[in-house]
Coordinates of C-alpha atoms and ligand atoms in Angstrom, one line a residue:
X1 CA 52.5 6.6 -72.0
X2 CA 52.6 6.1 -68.4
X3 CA 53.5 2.5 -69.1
X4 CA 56.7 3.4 -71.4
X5 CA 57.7 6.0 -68.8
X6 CA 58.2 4.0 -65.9
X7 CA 59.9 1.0 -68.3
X8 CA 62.1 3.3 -70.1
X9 CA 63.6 4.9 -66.8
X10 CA 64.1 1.5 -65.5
X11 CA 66.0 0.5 -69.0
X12 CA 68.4 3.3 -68.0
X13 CA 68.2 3.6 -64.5
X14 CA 68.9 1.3 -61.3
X15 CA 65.4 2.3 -59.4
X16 CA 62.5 4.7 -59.4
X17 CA 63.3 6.2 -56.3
X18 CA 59.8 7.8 -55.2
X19 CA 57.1 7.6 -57.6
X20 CA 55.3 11.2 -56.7
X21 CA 58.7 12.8 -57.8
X22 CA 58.6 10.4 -61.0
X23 CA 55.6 11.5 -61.9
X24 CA 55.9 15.3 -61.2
X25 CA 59.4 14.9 -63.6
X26 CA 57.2 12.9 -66.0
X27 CA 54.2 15.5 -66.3
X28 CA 52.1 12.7 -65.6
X29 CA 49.4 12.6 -62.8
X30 CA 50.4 10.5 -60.1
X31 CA 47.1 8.4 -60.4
X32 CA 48.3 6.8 -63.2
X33 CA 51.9 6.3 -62.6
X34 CA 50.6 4.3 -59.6
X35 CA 48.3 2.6 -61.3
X36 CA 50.8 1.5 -64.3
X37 CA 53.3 0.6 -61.6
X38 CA 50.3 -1.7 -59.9
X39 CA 50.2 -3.8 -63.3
X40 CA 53.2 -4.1 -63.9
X41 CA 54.2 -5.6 -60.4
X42 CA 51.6 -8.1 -61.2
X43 CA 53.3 -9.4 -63.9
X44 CA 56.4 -9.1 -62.3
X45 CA 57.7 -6.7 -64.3
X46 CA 58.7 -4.1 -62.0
X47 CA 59.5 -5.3 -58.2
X48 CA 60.0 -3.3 -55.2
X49 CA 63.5 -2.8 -53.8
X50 CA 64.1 -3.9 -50.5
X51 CA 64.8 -0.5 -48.9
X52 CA 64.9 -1.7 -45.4
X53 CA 63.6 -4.2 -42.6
X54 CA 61.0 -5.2 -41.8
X55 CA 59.6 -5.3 -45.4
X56 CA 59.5 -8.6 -47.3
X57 CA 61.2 -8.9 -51.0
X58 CA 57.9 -9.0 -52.7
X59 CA 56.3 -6.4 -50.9
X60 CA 56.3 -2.9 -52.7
X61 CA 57.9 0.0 -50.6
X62 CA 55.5 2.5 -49.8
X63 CA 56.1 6.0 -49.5
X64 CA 54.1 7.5 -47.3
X65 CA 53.8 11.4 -46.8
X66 CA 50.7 13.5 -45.2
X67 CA 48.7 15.4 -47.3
X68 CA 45.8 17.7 -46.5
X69 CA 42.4 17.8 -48.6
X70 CA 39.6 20.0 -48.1
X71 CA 35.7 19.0 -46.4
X72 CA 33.1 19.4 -48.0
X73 CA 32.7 22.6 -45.7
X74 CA 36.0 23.5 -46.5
X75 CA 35.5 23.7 -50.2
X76 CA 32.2 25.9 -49.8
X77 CA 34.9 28.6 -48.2
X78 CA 37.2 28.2 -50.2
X79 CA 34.8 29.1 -53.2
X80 CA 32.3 31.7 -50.8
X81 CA 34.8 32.5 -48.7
X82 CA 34.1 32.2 -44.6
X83 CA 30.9 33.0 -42.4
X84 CA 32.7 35.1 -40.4
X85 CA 33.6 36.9 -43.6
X86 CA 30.0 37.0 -44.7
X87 CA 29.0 38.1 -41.4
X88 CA 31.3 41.1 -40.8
X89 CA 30.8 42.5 -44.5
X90 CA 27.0 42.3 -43.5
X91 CA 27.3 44.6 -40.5
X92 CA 26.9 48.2 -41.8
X93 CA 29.1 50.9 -39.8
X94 CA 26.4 51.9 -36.9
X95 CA 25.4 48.0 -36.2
X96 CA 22.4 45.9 -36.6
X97 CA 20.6 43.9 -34.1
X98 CA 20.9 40.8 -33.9
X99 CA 17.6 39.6 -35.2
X100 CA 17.8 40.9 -38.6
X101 CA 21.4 40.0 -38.8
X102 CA 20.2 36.6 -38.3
X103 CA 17.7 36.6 -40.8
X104 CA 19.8 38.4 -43.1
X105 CA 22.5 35.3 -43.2
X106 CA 20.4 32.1 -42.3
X107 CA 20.5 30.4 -38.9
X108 CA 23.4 28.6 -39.6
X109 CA 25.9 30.6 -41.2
X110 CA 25.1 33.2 -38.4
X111 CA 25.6 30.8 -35.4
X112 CA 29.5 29.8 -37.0
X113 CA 30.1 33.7 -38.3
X114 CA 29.1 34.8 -35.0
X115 CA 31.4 32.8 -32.6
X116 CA 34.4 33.0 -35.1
X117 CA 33.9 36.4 -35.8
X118 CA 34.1 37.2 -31.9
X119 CA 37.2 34.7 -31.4
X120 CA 38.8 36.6 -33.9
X121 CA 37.5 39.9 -31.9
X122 CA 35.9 41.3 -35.3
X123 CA 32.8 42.1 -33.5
X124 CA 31.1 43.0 -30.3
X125 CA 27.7 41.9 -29.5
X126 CA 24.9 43.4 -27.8
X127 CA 21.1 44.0 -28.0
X128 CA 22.9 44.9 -31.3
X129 CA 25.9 43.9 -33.4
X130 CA 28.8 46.5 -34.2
X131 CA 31.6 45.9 -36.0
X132 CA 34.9 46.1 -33.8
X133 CA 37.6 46.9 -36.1
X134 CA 37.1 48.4 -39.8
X135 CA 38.8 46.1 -41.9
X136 CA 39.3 42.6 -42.1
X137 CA 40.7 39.7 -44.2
X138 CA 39.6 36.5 -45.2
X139 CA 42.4 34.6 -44.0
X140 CA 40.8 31.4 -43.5
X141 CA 39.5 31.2 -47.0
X142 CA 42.6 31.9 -48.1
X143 CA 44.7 28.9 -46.1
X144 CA 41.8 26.7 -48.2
X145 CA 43.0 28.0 -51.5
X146 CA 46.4 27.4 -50.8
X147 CA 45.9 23.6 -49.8
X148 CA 44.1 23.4 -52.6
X149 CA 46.4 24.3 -54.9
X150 CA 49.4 21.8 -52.8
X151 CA 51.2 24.6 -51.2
X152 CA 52.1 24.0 -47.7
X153 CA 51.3 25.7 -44.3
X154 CA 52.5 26.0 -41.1
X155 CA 51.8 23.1 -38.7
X156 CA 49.5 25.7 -36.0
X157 CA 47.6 26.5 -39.4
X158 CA 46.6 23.5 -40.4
X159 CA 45.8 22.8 -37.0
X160 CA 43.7 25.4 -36.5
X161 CA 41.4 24.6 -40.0
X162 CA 41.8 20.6 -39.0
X163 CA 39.6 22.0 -35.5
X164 CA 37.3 23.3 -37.5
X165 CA 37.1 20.2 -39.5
X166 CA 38.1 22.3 -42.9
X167 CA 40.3 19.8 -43.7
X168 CA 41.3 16.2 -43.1
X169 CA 44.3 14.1 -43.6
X170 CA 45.1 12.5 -46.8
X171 CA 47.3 9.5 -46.7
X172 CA 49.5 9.8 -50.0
X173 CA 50.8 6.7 -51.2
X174 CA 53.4 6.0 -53.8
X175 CA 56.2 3.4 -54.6
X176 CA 59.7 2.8 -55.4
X177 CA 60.5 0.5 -58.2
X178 CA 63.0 -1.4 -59.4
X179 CA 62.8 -4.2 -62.0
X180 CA 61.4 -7.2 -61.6
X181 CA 62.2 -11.1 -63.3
X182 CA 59.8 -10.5 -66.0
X183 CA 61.4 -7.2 -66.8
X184 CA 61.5 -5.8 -70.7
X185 CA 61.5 -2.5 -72.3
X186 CA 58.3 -3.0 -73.7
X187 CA 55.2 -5.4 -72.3
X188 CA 53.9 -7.7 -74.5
X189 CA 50.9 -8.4 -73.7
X190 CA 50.4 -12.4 -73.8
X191 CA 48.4 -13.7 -76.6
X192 CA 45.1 -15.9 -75.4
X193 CA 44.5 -17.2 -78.8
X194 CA 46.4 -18.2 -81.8
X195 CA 45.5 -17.2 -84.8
X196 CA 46.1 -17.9 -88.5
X197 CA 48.0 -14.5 -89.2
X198 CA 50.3 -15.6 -86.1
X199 CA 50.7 -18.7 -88.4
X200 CA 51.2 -17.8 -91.0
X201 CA 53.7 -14.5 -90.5
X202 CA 55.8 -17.2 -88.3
X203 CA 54.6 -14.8 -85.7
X204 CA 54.2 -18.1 -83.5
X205 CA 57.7 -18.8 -82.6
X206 CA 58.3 -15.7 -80.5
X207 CA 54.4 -15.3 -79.0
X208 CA 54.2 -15.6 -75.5
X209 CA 50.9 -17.5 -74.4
X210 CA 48.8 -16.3 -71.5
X211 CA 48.7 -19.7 -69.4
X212 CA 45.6 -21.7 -69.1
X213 CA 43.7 -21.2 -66.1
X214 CA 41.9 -24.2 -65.0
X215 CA 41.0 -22.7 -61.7
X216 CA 38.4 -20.6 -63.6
X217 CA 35.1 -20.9 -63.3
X218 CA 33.9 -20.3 -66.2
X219 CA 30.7 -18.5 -67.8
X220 CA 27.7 -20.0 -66.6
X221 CA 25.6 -21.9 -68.9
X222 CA 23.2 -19.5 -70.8
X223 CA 20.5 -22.3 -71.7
X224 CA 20.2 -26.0 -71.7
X225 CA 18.6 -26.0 -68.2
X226 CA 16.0 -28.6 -67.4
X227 CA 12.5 -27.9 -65.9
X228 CA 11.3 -29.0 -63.1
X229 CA 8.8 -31.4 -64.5
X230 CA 11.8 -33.3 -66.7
X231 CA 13.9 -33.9 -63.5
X232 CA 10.8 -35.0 -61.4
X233 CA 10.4 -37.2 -63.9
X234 CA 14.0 -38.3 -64.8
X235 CA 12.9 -39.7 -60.8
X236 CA 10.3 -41.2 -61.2
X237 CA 11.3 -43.2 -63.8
X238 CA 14.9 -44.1 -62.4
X239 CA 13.8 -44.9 -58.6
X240 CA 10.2 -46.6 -59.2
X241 CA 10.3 -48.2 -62.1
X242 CA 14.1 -49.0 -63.3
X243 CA 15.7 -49.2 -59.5
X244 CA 12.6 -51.7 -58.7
X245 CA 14.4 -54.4 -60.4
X246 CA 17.6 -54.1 -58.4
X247 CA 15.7 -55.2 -55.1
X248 CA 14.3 -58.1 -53.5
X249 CA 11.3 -56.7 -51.9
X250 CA 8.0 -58.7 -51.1
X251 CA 6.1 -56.7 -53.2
X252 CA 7.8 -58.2 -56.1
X253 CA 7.5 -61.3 -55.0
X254 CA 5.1 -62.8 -58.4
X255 CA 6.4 -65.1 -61.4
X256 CA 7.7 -61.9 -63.2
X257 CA 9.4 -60.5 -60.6
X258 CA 13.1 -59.3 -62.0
X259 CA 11.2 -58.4 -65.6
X260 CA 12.7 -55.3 -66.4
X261 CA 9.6 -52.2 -66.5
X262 CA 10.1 -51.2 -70.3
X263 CA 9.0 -48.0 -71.7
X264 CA 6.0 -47.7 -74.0
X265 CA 6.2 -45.5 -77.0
X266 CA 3.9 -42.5 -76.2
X267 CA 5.1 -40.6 -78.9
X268 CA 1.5 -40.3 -80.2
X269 CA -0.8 -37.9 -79.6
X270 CA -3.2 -38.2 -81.6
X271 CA -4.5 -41.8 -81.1
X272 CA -8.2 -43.2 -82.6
X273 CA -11.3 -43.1 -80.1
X274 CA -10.8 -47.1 -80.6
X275 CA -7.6 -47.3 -78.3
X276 CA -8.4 -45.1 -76.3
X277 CA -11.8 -45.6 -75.9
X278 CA -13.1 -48.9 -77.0
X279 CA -10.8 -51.2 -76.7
X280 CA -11.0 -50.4 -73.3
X281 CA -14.5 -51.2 -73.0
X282 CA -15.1 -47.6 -72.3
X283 CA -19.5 -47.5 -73.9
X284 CA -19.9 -45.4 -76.4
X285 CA -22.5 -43.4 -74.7
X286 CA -19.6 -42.5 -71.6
X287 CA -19.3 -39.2 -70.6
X288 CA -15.6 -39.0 -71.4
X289 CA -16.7 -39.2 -74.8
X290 CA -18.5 -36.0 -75.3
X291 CA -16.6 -33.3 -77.1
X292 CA -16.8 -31.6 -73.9
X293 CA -14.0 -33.8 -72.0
X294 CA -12.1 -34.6 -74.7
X295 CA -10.6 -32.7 -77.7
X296 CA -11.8 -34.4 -81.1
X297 CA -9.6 -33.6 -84.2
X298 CA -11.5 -31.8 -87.4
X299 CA -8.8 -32.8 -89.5
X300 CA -7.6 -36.1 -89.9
X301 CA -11.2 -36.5 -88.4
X302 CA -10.9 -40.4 -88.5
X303 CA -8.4 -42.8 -88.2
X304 CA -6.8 -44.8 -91.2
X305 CA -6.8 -48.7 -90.0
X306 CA -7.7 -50.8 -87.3
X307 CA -7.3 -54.3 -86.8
X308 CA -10.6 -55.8 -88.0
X309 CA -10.5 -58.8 -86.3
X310 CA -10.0 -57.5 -83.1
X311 CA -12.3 -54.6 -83.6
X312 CA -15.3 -57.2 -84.4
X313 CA -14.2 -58.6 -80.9
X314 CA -14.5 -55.5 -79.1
X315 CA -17.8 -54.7 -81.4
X316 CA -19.0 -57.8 -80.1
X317 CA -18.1 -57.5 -76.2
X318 CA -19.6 -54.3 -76.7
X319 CA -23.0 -55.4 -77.7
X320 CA -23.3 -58.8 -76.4
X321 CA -20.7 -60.0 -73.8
X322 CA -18.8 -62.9 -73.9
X323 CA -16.2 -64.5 -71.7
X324 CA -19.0 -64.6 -68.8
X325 CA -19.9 -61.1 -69.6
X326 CA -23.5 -59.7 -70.6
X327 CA -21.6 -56.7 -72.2
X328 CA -23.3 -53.3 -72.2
X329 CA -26.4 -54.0 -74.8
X330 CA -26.2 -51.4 -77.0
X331 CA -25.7 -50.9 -80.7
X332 CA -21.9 -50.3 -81.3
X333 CA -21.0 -47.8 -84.1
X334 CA -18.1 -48.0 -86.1
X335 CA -17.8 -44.6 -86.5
X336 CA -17.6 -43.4 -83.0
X337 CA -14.4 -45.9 -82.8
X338 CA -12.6 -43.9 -86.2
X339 CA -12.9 -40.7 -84.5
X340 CA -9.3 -39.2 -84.1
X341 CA -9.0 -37.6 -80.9
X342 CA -6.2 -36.6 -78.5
X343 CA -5.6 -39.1 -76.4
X344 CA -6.9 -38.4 -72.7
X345 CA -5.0 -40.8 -70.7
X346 CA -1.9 -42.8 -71.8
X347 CA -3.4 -46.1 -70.9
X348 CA -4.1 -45.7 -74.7
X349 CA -0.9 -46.9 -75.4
X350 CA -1.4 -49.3 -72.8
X351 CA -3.9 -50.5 -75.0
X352 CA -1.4 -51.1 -78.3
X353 CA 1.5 -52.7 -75.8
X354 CA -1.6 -55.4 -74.7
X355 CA -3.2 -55.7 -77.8
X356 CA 0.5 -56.3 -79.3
X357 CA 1.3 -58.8 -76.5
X358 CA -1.2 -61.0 -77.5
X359 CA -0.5 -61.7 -81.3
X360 CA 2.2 -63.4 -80.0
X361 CA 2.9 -66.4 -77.6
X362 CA 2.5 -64.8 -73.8
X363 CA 5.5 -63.5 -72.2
X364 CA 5.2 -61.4 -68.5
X365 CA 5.3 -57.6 -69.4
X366 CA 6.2 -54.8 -67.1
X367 CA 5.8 -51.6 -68.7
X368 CA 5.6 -48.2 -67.8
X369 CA 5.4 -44.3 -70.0
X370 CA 5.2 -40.6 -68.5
X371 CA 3.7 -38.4 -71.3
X372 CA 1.4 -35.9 -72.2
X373 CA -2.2 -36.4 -72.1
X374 CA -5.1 -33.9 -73.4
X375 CA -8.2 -33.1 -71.3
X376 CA -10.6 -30.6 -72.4
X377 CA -11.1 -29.3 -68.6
X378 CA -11.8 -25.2 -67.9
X379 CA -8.0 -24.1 -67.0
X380 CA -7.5 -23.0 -62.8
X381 CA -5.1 -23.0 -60.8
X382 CA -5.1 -27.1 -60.5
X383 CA -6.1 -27.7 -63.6
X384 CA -4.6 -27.5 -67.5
X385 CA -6.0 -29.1 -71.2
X386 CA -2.9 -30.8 -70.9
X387 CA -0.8 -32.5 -68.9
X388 CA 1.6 -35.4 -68.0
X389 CA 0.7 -39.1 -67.0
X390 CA 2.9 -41.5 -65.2
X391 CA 1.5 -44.6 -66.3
X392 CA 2.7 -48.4 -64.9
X393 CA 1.2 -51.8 -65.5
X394 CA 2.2 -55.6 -65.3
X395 CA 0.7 -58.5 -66.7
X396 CA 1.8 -61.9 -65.7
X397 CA -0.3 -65.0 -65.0
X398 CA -2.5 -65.2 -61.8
X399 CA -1.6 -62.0 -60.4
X400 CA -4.0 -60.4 -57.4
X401 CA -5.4 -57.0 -55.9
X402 CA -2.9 -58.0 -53.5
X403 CA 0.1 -57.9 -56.1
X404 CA -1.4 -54.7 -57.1
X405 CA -1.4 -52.9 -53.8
X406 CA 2.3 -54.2 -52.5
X407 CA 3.6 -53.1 -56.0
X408 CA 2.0 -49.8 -55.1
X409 CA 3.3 -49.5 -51.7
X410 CA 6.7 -50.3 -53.6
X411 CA 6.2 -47.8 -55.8
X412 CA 5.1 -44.7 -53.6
X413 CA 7.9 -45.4 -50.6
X414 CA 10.5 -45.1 -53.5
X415 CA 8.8 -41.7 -53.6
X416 CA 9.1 -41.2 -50.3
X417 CA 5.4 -41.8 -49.2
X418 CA 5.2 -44.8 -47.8
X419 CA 1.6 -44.7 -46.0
X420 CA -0.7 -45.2 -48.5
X421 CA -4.5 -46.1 -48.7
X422 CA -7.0 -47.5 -50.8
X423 CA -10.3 -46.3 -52.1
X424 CA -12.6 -48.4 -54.4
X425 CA -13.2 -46.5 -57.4
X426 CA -14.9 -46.9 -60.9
X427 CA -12.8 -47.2 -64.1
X428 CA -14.8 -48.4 -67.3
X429 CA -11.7 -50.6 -68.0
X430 CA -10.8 -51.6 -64.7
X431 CA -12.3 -53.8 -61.8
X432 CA -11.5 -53.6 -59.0
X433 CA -10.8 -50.1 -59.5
X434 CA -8.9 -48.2 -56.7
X435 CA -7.8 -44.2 -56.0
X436 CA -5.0 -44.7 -54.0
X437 CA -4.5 -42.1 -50.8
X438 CA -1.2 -41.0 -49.6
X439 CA 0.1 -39.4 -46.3
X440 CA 1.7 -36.1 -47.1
X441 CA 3.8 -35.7 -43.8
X442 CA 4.4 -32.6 -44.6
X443 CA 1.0 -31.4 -45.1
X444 CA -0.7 -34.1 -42.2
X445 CA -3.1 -35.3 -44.1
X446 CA -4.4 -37.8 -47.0
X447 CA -3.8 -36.6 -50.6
X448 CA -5.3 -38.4 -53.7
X449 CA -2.0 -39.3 -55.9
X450 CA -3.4 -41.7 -58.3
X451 CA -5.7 -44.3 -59.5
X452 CA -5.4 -48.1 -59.8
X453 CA -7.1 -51.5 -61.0
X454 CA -6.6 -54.4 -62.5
X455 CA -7.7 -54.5 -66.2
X456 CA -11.1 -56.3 -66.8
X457 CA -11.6 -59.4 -69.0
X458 CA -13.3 -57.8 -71.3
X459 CA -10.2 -55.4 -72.7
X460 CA -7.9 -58.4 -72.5
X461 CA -9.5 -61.6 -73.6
X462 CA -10.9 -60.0 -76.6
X463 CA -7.3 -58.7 -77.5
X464 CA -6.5 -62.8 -77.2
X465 CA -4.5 -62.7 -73.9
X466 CA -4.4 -66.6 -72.3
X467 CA -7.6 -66.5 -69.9
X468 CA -5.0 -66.7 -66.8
X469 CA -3.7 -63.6 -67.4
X470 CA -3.9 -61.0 -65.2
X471 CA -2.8 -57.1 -65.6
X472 CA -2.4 -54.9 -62.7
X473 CA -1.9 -51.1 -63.4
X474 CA -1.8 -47.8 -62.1
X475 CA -1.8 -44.2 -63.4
X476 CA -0.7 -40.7 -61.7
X477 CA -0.4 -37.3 -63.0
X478 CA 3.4 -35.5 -63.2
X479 CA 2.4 -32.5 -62.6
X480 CA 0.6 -33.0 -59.0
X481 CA 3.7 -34.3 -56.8
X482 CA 6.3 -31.9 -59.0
X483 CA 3.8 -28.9 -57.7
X484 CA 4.4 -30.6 -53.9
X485 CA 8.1 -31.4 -54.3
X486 CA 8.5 -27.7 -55.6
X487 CA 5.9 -25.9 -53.6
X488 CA 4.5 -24.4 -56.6
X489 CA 0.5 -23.6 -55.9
X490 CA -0.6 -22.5 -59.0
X491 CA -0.2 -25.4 -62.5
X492 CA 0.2 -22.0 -64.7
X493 CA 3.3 -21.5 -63.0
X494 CA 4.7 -24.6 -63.8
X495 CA 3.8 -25.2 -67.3
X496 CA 2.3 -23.3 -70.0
X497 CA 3.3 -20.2 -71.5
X498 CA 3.1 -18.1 -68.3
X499 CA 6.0 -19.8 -66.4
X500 CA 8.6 -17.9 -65.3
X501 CA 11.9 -18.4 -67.1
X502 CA 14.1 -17.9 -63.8
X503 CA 12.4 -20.3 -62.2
X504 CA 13.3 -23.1 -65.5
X505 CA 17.0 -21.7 -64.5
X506 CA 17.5 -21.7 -60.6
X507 CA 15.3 -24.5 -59.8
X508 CA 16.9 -26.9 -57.6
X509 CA 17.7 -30.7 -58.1
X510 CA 14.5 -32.8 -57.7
X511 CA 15.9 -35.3 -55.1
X512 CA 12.5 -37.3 -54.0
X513 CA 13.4 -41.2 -53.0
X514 CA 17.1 -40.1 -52.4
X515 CA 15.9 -39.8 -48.7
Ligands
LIG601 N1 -6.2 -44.0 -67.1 C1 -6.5 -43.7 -65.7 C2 -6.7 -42.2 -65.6 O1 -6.5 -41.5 -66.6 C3 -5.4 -44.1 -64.8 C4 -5.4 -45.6 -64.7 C5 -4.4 -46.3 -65.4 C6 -6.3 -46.3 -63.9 C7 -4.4 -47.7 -65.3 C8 -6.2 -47.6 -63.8 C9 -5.3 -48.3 -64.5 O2 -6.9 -41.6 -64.5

């Protein structure tokens, strides 16, 4: 309504000269004139009219006029009427004294009666209060009506009740207006989409289209976001393992140096006690083979096939030795091998790749996986059933302990820890075994980040590997450095069903061996 007002007086008129009077003409509260008249100068519309200097052609003429509005304390008279009112109505013909005046009318209200009463010479005060004159009127309470209701008052008036801070100043602001470029007798409003009614109607030809924006910013994304263990490992994949091959480091310096680190297929969980036990010349008897480290499947409880050449191999190595080796002497059971479990490491798959390898004529390997791996552990604050294994290895011909540790020290410093240490440690499959220590500059001091070794000749001659073949390899958990990088004490709050949504939302870019 507003709206067609102020367009349909400019269709017939040159200006809207003050918008207070437009809107008392109009019946329409001020408010909304202005408002109306704010939109439309956006679009351009309506414009102001240069009235005079020093105002610029696009600014809008203001109109500015002083208005009064009541306090808060202002209002309460206005409705009550004044303390000094109050006070003289409550002072009965011989007088009262003072103290059950004041308790009659509250501290307050007595202190302000009291000293505007007496200005006013209503009263006269004693040991007692007596009234002075016999009648009096509220004329205070009644200047506050009157603003209130827009009538005007004399200038001493209103600077008497602006004193007593009854009243304060209200800037009024309204507008001239005049046309403006876009002008039309009606707005329409641009369309922001086009539709197949505006198609087919023919509708399209005379639409006016809001214009793209590209400065937006647009909604931000409601899902899609990646958790902090995918980007730590979208890093350790990129900077150890694939960025490795770009650089001429001494720590690659072996026959296969430049092989490209390829990336196992770890998409099986379930895997047979065979690979990930056995043929890893893991005993039978090992600890890690008791239901309660690992978690044995009921159902399929064995697996399907096996390769039974190889698996008489690794019966046999088992048993007896070979290849220089006394073995461990014991009676090896098929049946502990068909058990299906879920796999506790990922050197499982390392396993396959090797076992694979050797069926055909030898070629230097560099292979490396991250992927989940199933423990059956009590859960704390460290530790989960499951977790993720970063998992790297190389087999080439007549590689060393030394190959293994300057392709660790390669690895870590791409992770930004670049003093590391060794530990000799015990892997069934490996020898020598190694944890390997790192310095955690932030922390000052040593912190276990993953174990090492080179595989033993009796996993890889059995599998049919040449006799010169040597495979280095190293496995870390994902889970351990993410916690560091993202200062995250507690596993359960980074994976597993208690983690905190906002954190898989706001978490920051992972950006280890950037620095
Ligand atoms: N499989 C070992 C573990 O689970 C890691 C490892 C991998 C050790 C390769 C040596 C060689 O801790």
């Amino acid at each position: 309504m507003a709206e067609e007002a102020v367009l349909g007086y400019l269709e017939k008129n040159e200006q809207i000269a003050d918008s207070g009077v437009f809107a008392e003409e109009q019946g329409i509260s001020h408010e909304e004139i202005v408002n109306i008249i704010k939109s439309l100068n956006a679009f351009r519309f309506v414009e102001a009219q240069v009235l005079s200097y020093p105002f610029s052609q696009s600014e809008m003429q203001d109109i500015k006029k002083e208005r009064w509005k009541l306090t808060e304390e202002g209002k309460t008279y206005a409705a009550n009427g004044t303390p000094e009112f109050h006070l003289f109505m409550a002072i009965p013909p011989e007088g009262i004294p003072v103290g059950e005046l004041k308790k009659k009318l509250g501290d307050l209200a007595f202190k302000i009666g009291c000293k505007q009463a007496k200005d006013k010479d209503w009263i006269e005060m004693g040991k007692s209060i007596s009234r002075k004159v016999t009648h009096v009127e509220d004329d205070v309470k009644a200047m506050l009506v009157k603003i209130n209701n827009g009538e005007a008052l004399s200038k001493e008036d209103i600077a008497a009740l602006k004193k007593r801070n009854l009243v304060s100043p209200q800037i009024w602001k309204g507008f001239s207006v005049t046309k403006g470029p876009n002008y039309a007798p009606k707005r329409t409003k641009p369309a922001t989409d086009l539709t197949r009614e505006n198609l087919q109607r023919g509708e399209w030809k005379d639409m006016q289209f809001k214009e793209y924006n590209f400065m937006a910013k647009g909604l931000p994304v409601e899902g899609g976001y990646l958790h902090p263990l995918l980007k730590a490992r979208i890093h350790f994949v990129i900077f150890p393992f694939l960025y490795s091959q770009c650089t001429e480091t001494d720590a690659n310096d072996f026959p296969s140096n430049g092989v490209i680190f390829e990336e196992m297929p770890t998409n099986n969980y379930v895997e047979s006690s065979f690979w990930n036990f056995d043929a890893l010349f893991q005993p039978q008897q090992h600890p890690a083979r008791d239901s309660h480290d690992t978690f044995f499947l009921r159902e399929p409880s064995t697996t399907k096939e096996l390769p039974e050449d190889y698996v008489a191999r690794v019966k046999q190595i088992h048993e007896s030795g070979g290849h220089g080796s006394r073995g461990y002497g014991y009676d090896w059971k098929r049946e502990e091998a068909n058990k299906n479990l879920l796999r506790t490491h990922t050197t499982a798959v390392s396993s396959r790749m090797l076992y694979a390898l050797a069926q055909k004529p030898f070629e230097a390997k560099k292979f490396y996986s991250i992927d989940r791996v199933f423990r059956n552990e009590a859960v704390d604050r460290t530790h989960l059933a499951e977790f993720h294994q970063i998992e790297g290895l190389i087999c080439d011909r007549g590689l060393t302990l030394g190959d293994l540790q300057g392709v660790l020290y390669d690895f870590f410093s791409r992770l930004g820890m670049s003093k590391l240490r060794f530990k000799p440690a015990y892997n069934p499959y490996t020898e020598p075994s190694m944890e390997i220590f790192g310095y955690h500059e932030g922390f000052k001091k040593w912190v276990e980040v993953g174990n090492s070794g080179m595989f033993r000749p009796e996993m890889l001659l059995p599998m049919g590997l040449p006799e010169d073949v040597r495979v280095i390899a190293w496995g870390l958990s994902l889970e351990r450095p993410t916690m560091i990088l993202y200062g995250i004490d507690n596993i359960r709050d980074l994976f597993g069903h208690k983690v905190d949504l906002g954190l898989i939302k706001s978490n920051p870019i992972c950006r280890i061996g950037l620095t």
